[in-house]
Coordinates of C-alpha atoms and ligand atoms in Angstrom, one line a residue:
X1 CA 90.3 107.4 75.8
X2 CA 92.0 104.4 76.9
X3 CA 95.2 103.4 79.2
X4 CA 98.3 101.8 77.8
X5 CA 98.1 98.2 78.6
X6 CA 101.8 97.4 78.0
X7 CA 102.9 100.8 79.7
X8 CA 100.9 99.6 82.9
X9 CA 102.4 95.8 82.7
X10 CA 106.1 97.2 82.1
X11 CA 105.9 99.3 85.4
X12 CA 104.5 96.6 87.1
X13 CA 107.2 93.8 86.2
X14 CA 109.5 96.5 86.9
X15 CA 108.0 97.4 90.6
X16 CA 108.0 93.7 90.6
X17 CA 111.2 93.3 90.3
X18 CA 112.2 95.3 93.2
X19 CA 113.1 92.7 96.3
X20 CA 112.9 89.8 93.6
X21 CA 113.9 86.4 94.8
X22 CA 115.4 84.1 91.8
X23 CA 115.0 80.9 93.6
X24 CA 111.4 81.4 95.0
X25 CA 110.1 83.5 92.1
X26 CA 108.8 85.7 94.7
X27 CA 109.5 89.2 95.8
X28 CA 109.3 90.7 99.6
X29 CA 109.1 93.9 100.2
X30 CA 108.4 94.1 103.8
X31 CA 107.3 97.3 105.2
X32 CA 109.8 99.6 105.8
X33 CA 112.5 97.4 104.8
X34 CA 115.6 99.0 102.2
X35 CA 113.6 96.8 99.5
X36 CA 110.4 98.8 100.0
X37 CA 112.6 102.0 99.9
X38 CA 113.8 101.0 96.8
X39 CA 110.0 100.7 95.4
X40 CA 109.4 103.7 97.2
X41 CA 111.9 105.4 95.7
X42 CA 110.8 104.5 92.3
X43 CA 106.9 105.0 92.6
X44 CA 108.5 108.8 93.5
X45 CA 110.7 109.1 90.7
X46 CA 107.8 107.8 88.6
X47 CA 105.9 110.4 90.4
X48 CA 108.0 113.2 89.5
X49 CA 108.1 112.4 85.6
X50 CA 104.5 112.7 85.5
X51 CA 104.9 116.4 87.1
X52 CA 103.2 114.8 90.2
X53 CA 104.2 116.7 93.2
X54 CA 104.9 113.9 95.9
X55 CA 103.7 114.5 99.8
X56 CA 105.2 112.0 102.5
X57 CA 102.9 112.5 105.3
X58 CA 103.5 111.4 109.3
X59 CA 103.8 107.6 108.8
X60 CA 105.4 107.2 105.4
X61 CA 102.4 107.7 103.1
X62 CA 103.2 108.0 99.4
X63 CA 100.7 110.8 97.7
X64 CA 101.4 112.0 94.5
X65 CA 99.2 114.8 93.2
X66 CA 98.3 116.4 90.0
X67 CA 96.7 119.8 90.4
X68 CA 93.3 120.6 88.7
X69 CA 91.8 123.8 87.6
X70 CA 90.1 124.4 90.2
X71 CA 91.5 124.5 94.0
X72 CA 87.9 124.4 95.6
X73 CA 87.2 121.1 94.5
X74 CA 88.4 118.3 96.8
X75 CA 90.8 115.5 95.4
X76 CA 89.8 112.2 93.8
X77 CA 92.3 109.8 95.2
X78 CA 92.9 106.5 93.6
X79 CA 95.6 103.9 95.2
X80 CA 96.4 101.1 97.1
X81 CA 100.2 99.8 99.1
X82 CA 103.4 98.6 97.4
X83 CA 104.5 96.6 100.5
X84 CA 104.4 93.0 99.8
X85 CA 104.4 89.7 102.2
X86 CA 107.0 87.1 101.8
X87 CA 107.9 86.0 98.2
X88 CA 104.4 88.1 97.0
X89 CA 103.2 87.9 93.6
X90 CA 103.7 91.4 91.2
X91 CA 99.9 92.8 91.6
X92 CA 98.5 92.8 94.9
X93 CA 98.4 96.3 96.3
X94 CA 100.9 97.2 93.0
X95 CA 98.3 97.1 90.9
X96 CA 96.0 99.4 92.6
X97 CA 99.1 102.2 93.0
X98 CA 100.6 102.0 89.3
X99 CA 97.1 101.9 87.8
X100 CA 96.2 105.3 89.4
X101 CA 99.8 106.1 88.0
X102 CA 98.8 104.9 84.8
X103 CA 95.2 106.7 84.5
X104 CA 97.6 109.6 85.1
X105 CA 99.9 109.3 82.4
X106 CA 96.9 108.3 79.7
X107 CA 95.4 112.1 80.7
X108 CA 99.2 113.7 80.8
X109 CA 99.4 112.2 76.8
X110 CA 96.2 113.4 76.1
X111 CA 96.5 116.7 77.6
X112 CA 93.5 116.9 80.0
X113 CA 92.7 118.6 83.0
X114 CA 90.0 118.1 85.2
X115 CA 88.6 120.6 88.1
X116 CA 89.6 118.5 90.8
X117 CA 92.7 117.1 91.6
X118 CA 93.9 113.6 91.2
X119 CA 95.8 111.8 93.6
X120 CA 97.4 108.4 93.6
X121 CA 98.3 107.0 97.0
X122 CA 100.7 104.3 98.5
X123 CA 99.7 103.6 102.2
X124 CA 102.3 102.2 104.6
X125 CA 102.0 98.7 105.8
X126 CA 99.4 97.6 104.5
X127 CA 100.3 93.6 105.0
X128 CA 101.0 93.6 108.6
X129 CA 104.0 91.3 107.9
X130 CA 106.8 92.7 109.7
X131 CA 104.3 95.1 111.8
X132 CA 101.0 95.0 113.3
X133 CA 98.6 96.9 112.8
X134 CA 98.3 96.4 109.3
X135 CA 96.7 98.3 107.4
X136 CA 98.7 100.8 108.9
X137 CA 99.3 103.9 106.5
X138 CA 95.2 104.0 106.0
X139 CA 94.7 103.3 109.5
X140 CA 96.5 106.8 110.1
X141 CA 95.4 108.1 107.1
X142 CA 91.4 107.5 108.7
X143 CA 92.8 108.6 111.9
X144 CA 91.5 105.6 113.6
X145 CA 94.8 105.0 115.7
X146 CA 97.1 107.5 117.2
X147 CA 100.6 107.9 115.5
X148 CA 102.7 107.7 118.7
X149 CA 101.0 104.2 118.8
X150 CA 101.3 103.6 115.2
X151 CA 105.6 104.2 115.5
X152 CA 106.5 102.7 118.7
X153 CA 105.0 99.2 117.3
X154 CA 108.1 96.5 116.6
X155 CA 109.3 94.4 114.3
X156 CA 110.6 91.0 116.0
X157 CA 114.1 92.0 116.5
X158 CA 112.4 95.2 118.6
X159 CA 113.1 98.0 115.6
X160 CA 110.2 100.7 115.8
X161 CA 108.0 102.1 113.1
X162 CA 109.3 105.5 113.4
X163 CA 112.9 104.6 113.5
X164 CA 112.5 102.2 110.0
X165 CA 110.5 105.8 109.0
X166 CA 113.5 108.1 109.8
X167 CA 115.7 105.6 109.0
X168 CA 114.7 105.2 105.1
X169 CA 114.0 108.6 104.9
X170 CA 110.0 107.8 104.8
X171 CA 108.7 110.0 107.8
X172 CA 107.3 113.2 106.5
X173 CA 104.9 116.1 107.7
X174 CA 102.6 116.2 104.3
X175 CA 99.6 114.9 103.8
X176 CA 96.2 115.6 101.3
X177 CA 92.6 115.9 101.9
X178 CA 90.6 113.4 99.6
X179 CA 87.0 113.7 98.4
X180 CA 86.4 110.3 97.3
X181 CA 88.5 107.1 96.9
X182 CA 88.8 104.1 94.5
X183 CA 91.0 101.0 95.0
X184 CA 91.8 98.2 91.3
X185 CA 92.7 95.7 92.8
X186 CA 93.6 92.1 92.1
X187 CA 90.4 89.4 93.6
X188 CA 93.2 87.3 96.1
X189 CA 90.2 85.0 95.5
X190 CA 88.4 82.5 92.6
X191 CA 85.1 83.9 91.8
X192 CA 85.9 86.2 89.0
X193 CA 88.6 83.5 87.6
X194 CA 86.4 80.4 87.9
X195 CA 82.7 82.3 86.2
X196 CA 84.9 84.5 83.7
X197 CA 83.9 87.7 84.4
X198 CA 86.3 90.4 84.0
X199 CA 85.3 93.1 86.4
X200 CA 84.3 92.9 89.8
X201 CA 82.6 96.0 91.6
X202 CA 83.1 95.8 95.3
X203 CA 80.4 96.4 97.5
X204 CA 82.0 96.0 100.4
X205 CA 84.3 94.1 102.8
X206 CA 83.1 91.4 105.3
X207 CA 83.3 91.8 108.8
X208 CA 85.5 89.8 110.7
X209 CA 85.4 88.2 114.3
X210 CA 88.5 86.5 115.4
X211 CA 88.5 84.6 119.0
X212 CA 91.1 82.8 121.4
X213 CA 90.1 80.3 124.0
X214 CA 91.4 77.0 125.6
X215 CA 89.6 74.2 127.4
X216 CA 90.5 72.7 130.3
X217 CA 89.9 68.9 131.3
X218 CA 92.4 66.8 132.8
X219 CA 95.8 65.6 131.1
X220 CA 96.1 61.5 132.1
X221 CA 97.8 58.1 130.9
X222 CA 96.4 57.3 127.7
X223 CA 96.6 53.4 128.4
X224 CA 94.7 53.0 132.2
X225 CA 92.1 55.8 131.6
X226 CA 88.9 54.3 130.6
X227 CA 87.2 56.5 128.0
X228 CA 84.0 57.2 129.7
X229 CA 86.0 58.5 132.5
X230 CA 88.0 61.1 130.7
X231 CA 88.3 65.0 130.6
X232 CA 89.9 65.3 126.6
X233 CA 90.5 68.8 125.6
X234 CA 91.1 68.1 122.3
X235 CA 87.7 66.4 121.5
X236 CA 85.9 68.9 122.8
X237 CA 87.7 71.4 120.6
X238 CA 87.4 68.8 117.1
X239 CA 83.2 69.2 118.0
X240 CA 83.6 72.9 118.2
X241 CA 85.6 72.8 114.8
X242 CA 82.6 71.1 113.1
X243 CA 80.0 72.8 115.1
X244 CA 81.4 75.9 113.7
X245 CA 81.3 74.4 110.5
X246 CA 77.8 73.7 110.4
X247 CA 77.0 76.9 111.9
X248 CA 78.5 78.6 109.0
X249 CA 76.6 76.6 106.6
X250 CA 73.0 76.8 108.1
X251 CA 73.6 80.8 108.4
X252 CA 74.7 81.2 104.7
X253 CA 74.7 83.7 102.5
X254 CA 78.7 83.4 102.6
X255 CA 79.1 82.7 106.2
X256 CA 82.7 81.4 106.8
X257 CA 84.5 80.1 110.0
X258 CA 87.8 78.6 110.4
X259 CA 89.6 77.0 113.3
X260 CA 93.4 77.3 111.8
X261 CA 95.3 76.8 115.5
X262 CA 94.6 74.4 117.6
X263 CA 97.5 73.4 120.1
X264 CA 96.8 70.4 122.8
X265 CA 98.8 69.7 125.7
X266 CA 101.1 68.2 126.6
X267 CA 101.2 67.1 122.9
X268 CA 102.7 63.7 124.0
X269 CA 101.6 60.7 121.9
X270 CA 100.4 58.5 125.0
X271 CA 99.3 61.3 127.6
X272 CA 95.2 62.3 127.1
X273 CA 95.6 66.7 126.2
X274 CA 94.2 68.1 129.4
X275 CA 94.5 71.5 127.9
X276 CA 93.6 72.9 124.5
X277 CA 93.8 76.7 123.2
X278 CA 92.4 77.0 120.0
X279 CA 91.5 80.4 117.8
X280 CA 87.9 81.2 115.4
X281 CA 87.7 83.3 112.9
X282 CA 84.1 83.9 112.1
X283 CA 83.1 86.4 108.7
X284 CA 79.9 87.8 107.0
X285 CA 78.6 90.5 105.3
X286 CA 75.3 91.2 106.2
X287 CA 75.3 93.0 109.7
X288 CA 72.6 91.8 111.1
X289 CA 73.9 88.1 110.5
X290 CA 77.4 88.8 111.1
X291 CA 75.8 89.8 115.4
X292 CA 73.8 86.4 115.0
X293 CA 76.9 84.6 113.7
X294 CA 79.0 86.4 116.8
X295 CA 76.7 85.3 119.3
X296 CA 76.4 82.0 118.1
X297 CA 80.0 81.3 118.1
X298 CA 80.4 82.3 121.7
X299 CA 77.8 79.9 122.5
X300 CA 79.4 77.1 120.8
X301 CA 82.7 77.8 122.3
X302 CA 80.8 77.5 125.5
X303 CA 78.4 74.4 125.0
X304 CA 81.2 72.1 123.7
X305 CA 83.0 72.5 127.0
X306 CA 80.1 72.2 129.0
X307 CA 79.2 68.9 127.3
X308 CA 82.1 67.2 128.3
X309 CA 82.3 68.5 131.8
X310 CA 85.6 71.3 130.9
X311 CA 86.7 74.6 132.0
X312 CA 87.3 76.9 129.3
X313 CA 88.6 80.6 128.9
X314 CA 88.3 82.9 125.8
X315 CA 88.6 86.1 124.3
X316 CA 87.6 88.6 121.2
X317 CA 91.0 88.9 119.9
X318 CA 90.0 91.1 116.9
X319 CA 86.8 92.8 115.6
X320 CA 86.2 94.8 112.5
X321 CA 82.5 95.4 111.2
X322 CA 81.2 94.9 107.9
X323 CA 82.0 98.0 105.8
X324 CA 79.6 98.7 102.8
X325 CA 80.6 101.3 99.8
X326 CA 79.0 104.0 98.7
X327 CA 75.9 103.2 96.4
X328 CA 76.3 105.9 93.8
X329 CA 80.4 105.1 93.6
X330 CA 79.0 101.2 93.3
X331 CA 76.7 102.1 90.6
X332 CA 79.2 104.6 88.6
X333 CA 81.5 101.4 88.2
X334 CA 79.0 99.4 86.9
X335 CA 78.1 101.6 84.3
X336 CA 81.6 102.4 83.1
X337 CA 82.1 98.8 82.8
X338 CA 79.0 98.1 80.8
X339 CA 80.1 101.3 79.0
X340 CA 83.8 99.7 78.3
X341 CA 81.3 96.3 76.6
X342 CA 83.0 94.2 79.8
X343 CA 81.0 92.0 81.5
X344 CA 81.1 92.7 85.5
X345 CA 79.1 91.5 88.5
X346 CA 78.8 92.7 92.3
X347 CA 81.1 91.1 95.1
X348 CA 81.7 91.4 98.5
X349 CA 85.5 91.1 99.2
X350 CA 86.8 88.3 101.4
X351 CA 89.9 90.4 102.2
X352 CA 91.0 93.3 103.9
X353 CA 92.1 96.3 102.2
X354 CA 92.8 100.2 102.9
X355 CA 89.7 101.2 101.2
X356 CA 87.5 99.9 104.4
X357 CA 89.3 102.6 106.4
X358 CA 89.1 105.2 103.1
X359 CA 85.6 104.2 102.8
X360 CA 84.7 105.6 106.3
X361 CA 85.1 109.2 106.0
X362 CA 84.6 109.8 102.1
X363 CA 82.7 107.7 99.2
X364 CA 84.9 104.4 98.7
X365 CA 85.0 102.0 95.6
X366 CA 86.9 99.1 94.5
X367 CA 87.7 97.5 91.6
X368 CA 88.5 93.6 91.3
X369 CA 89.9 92.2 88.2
X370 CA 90.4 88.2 88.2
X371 CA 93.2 86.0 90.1
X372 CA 94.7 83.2 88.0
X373 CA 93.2 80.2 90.2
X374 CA 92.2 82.4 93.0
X375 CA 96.1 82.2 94.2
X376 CA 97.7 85.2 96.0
X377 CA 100.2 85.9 98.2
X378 CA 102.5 83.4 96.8
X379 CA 105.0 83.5 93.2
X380 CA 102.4 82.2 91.9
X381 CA 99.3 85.0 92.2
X382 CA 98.4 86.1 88.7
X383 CA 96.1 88.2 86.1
X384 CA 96.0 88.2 82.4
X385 CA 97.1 91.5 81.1
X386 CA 94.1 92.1 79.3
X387 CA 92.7 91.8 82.6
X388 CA 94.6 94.5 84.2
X389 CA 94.2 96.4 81.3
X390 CA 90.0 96.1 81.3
X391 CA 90.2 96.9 85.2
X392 CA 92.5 99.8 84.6
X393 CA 90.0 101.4 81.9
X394 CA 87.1 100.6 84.3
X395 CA 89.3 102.7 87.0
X396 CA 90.4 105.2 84.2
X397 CA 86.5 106.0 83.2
X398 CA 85.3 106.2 86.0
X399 CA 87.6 108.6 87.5
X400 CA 86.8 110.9 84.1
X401 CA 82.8 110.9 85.8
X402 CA 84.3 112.0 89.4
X403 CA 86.5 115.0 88.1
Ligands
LIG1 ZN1 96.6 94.2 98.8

């Protein structure tokens, strides 16, 4: 049995065409927003052809379910989100959604049902764009967060979650139990592009540390104060940059850290910056070097003030631990892809996505099929269609051994 590759691209460009901007060659479907409605609307209605009954559940989940033979056997639930960032590409979080939609119409055509159900889900939010948290829908879905929190959070012009939901006709009562999970997705990174390999099987995601601090020295004329004798912020802050560099690279094994703000002050060409906030984001995979990494960090943060003689402040602004899939789900892909004749090879995802939340109450798997260049969340993110139709196969296979 295999999908149809040109079915799956047409719903795709046609999903993609939903929110489409002409003059970026983008599309934005914000959360919530009438453009995600109007994908919304059509996932449904694409829903409903299949014979799918759709359930909206508390925060504007999308699950569509085909009944199996047999009610005792929990659901296998394939999916992903159809919100987008600003001017997104067409796959990422699409891709995931319509390729569940798509392993659903290849068993419609060919007239088989399995013993468990089949679901294919569309979690709300999952970008954070317009609202934080992201990763919302499967946030809820996980029961990590309490709703009431979940729909009083606001956009920027102070609109709530739960008035967009009532609003667009999103906020239901309906949910589904799942018995194991499996997100295709698109890599949002170069590894599968740049070595030519066509499947990726997700082992997990990385965990993720994110700090905020500033340094405090003394702000002075940049002409009559003798360099020996000043307090600089901002130098202090370049060493902790590096230093954070070089602690990524002597940890390894895919260590990254990145200082991407950095504000001095006053930010006046001639006055030395007597005060500096800056933010680290520190990621690994392996959870024993992901605590060493932490602690490391806050020591840096702390020793490159001290050297020059500055104050500082800071904080753990975010925190999510490694998450590792199930083995068995792991090893299930890897033989459906070998089955298939692709070539595939482990990864650990560099990005978030709803299947770390999924992952901790039922087995979790994902899918990765290769990104044009590594580029994503721009008009310019893209994937071969043989590519999505290899991953969508691997997906389609490997749901066949679940049900
Ligand atoms: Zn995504």
């Amino acid at each position: 049995m295999r999908i149809n590759g040109e079915r799956l691209i047409s719903s795709i460009r046609a999903m993609g065409s939903v929110g489409f901007n002409p003059e970026t060659g983008g599309r934005t479907r914000l959360a919530l927003t009438d453009e995600d409605k109007a994908g919304r609307d059509l996932l449904c209605r694409w829903m409903r052809d299949e014979g799918l009954e759709v359930k909206i559940d508390e925060i504007g989940n999308i699950f569509g379910i085909r009944e199996g033979s047999d009610p005792s056997e929990l659901p296998v639930m394939m999916g992903s989100h159809i919100d987008t960032v600003r001017d997104a590409g067409m796959f990422d979080g699409v891709y995931g959604v319509l390729g569940g939609l798509e392993v659903i119409r290849t068993l419609n055509e060919n007239e088989v049902t399995p013993k468990s159900s089949l679901v294919v889900a569309a979690f709300t939010n999952e970008e954070g764009a317009r609202f934080q948290p992201d990763m919302m829908g499967s946030l809820y879905y996980a029961r990590k967060v309490e709703l009431g929190e979940l729909l009083s959070s606001r956009d920027d012009s102070g609109i709530t979650v739960g008035e967009e939901l009532d609003r667009i006709g999103y906020g239901g009562a309906y949910s589904t139990p799942v018995g194991c999970y499996l997100e295709l997705h698109v890599e949002q990174g170069p590894r599968l592009h740049a070595e030519g390999v066509s499947i990726g099987i997700v082992e997990g995601v990385q965990g993720l540390a994110w700090w905020t601090g500033e340094y405090y020295g003394e702000s002075n004329h940049a002409g009559s104060t003798p360099m020996e004798m000043r307090k600089d912020t901002l130098l202090a802050v370049a060493e902790l940059a590096l230093e954070a560099e070089k602690l990524a690279l002597s940890l390894g094994r895919g260590s990254v850290a990145t200082m991407g703000r950095i504000a001095p002050r006053p930010d006046i060409i001639n006055i030395v910056p007597g005060k500096c906030s800056f933010t680290l984001d520190f990621r690994q995979f392996d959870g024993e070097l992901f605590e060493e990494g932490k602690r490391e960090v806050e020591k840096l943060i702390v020793s490159c003030a001290a050297r020059r003689g500055l104050k500082y402040c800071f904080k753990k602004a975010a925190e999510a631990a490694p998450v590792i899939f199930d083995r068995g789900m792991v090893e299930l892909v890897g033989s459906r892809a070998a089955f298939l004749g692709l070539d595939s090879m482990k990864m650990i995802s560099g990005a978030s996505h709803d299947a770390q939340f999924l992952s901790s109450f039922c087995p979790t798997v994902m899918i990765f099929v290769p990104s044009v260049g590594g580029r994503s969340h721009c008009p310019e993110e893209w994937t071969d269609v043989k590519d999505l139709e290899n991953g969508c196969n691997v997906l389609l296979h490997s749901v066949l051994e679940l049900v």
